[in-house]
PDB file of C-alpha atoms in Angstrom:
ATOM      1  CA  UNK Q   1       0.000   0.000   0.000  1.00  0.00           C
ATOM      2  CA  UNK Q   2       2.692   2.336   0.640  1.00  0.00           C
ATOM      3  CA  UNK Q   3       3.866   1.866  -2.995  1.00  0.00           C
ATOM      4  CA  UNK Q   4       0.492   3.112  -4.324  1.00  0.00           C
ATOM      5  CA  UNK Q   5       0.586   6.171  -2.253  1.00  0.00           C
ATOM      6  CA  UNK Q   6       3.932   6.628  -3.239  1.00  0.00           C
ATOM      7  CA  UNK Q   7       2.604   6.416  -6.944  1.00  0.00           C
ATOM      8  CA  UNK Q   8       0.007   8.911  -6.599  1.00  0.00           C
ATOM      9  CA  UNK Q   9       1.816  11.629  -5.094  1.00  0.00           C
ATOM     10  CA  UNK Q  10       4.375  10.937  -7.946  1.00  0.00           C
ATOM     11  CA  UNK Q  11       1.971  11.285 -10.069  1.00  0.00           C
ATOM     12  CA  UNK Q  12       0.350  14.374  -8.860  1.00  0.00           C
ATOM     13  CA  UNK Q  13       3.838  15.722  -9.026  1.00  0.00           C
ATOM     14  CA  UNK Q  14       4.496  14.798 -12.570  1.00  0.00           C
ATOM     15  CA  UNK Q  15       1.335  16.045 -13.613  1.00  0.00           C
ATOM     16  CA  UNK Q  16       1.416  19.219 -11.995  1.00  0.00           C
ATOM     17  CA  UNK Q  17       4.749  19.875 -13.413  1.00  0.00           C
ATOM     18  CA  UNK Q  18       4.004  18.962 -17.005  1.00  0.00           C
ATOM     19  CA  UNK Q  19       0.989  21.094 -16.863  1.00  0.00           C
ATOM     20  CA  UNK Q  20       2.742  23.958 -15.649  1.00  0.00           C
ATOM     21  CA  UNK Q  21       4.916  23.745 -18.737  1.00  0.00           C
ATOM     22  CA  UNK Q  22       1.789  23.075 -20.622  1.00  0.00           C
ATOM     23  CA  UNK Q  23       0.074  26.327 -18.482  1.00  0.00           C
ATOM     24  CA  UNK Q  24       3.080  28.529 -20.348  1.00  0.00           C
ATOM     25  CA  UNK Q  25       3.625  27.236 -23.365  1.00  0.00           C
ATOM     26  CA  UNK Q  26      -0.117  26.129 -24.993  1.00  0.00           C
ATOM     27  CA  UNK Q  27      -2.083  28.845 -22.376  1.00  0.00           C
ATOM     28  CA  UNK Q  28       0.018  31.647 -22.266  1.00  0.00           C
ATOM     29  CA  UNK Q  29       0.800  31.661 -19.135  1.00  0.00           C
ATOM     30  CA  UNK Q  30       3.608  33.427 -17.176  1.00  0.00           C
ATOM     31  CA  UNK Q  31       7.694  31.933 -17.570  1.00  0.00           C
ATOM     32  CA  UNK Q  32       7.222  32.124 -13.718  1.00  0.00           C
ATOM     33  CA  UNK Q  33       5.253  28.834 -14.034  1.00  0.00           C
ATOM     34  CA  UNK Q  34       8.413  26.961 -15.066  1.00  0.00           C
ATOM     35  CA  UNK Q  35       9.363  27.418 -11.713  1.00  0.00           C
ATOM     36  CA  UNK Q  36       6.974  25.062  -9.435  1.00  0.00           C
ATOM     37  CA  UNK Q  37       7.066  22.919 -12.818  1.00  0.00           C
ATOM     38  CA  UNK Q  38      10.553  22.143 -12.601  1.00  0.00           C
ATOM     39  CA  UNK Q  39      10.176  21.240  -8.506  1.00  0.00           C
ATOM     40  CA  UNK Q  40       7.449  19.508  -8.968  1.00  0.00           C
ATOM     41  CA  UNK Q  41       8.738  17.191 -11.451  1.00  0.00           C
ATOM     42  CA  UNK Q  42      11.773  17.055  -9.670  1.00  0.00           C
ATOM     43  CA  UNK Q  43       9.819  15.863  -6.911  1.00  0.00           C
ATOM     44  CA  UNK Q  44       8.418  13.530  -9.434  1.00  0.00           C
ATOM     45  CA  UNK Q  45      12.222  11.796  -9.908  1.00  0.00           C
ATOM     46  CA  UNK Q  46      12.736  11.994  -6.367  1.00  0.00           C
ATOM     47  CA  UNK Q  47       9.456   9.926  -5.230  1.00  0.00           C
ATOM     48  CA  UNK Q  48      10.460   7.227  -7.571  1.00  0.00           C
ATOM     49  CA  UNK Q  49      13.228   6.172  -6.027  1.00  0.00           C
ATOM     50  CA  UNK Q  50      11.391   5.305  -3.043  1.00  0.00           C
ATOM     51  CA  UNK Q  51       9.507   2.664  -4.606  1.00  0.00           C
ATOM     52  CA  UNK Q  52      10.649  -0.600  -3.057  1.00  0.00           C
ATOM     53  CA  UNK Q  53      11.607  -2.157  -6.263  1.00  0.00           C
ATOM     54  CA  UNK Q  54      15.051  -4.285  -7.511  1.00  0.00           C
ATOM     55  CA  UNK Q  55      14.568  -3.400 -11.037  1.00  0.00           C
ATOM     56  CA  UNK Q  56      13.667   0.452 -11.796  1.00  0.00           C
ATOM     57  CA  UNK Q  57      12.160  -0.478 -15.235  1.00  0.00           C
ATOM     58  CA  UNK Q  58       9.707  -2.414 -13.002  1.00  0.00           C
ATOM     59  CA  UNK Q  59       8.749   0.728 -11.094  1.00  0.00           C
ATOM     60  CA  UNK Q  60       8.649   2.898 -14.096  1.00  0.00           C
ATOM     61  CA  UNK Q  61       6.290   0.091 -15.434  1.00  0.00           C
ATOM     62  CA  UNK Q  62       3.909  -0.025 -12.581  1.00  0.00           C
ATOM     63  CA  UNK Q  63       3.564   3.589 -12.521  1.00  0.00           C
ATOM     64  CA  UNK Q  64       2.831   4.115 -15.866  1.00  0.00           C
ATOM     65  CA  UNK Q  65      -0.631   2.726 -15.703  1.00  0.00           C
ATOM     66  CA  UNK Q  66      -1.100   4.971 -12.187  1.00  0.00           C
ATOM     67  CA  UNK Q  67      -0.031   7.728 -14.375  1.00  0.00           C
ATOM     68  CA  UNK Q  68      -2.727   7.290 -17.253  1.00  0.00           C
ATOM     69  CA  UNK Q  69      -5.355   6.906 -14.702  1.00  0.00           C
ATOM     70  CA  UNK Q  70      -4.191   9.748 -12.578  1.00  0.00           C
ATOM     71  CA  UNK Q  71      -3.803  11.835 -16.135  1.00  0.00           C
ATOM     72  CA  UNK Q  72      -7.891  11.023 -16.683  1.00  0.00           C
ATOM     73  CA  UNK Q  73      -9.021  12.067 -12.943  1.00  0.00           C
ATOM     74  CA  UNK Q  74      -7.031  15.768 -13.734  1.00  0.00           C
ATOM     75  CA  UNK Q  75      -8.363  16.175 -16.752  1.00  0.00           C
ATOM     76  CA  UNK Q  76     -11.738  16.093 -14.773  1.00  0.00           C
ATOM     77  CA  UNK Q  77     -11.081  17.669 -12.060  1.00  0.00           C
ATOM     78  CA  UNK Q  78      -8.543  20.306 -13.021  1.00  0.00           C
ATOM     79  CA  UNK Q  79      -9.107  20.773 -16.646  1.00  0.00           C
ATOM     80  CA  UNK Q  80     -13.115  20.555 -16.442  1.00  0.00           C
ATOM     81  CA  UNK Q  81     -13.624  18.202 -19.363  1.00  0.00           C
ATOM     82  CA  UNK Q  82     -15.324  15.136 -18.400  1.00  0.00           C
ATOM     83  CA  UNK Q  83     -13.444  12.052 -19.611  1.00  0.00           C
ATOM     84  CA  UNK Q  84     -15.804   9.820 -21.596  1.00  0.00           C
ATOM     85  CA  UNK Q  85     -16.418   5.808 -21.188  1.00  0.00           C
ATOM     86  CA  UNK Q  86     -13.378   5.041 -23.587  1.00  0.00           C
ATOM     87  CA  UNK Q  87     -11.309   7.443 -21.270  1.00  0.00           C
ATOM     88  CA  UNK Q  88     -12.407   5.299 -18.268  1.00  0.00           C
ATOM     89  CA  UNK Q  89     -12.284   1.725 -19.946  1.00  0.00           C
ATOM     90  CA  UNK Q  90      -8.599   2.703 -20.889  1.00  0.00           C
ATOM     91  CA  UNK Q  91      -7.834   4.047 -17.288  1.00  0.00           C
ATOM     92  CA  UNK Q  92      -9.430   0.732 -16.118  1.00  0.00           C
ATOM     93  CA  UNK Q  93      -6.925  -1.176 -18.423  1.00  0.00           C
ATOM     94  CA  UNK Q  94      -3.815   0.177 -17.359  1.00  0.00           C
ATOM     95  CA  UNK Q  95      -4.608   0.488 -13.897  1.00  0.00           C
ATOM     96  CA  UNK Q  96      -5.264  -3.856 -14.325  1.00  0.00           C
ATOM     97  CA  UNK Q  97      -1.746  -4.060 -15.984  1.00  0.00           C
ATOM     98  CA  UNK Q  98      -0.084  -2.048 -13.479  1.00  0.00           C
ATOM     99  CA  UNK Q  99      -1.561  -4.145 -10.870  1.00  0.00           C
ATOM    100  CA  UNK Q 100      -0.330  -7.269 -12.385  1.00  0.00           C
ATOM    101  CA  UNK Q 101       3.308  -6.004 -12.161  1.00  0.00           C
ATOM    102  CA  UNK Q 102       2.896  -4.539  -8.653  1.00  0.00           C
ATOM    103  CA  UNK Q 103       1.330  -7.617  -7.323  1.00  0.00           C
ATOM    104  CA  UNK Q 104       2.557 -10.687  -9.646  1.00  0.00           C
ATOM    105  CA  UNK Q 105       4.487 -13.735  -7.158  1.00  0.00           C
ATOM    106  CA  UNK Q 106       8.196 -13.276  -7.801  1.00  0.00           C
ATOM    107  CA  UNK Q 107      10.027 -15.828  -6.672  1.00  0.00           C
TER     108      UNK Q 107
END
């Protein structure tokens, strides 16, 4: 369980970062949002390497389907445009693979 939290605030971090790059680049926004972007994704790296993993492809693996469904819920949430059933069933996919390498026996 701590590995999924540890996924989520990575990426929340990730997110946030890319977005404020996104914020200044496709919105307009102020340079001064490259600022928080860059920590936060730094912060992104950082939480990473706490994931109690051998192999970092593994991690980067796992996360990748936390990502996607984590990318869905923010476009919702912060971006206001309500992700449709093929937005969900492909959340719902990834977030199934992911579990598979998070929670496969390794022997």
């Amino acid at each position: 369980m701590v590995s999924i939290a540890i996924y989520v605030a990575a990426g929340l971090a990730e997110i946030a970062g890319c977005f404020a790059f996104w914020a200044w680049l496709k919105l307009d926004h102020s340079p001064l949002w490259l600022v928080p972007g860059a920590l936060s994704l730094a912060l992104f790296a950082y939480l990473l390497t706490w994931i109690d993993s051998a192999a970092a492809g593994r991690a980067y693996a796992a996360y990748g389907g936390i990502y996607i469904a984590l990318s869905i819920l923010w476009l919702w949430i912060v971006e206001g445009a309500r992700p449709d059933r093929w937005d969900f069933a492909g959340a719902a996919i990834c977030i199934a693979g992911a579990s598979v390498i998070l929670f496969a026996p390794r022997g």
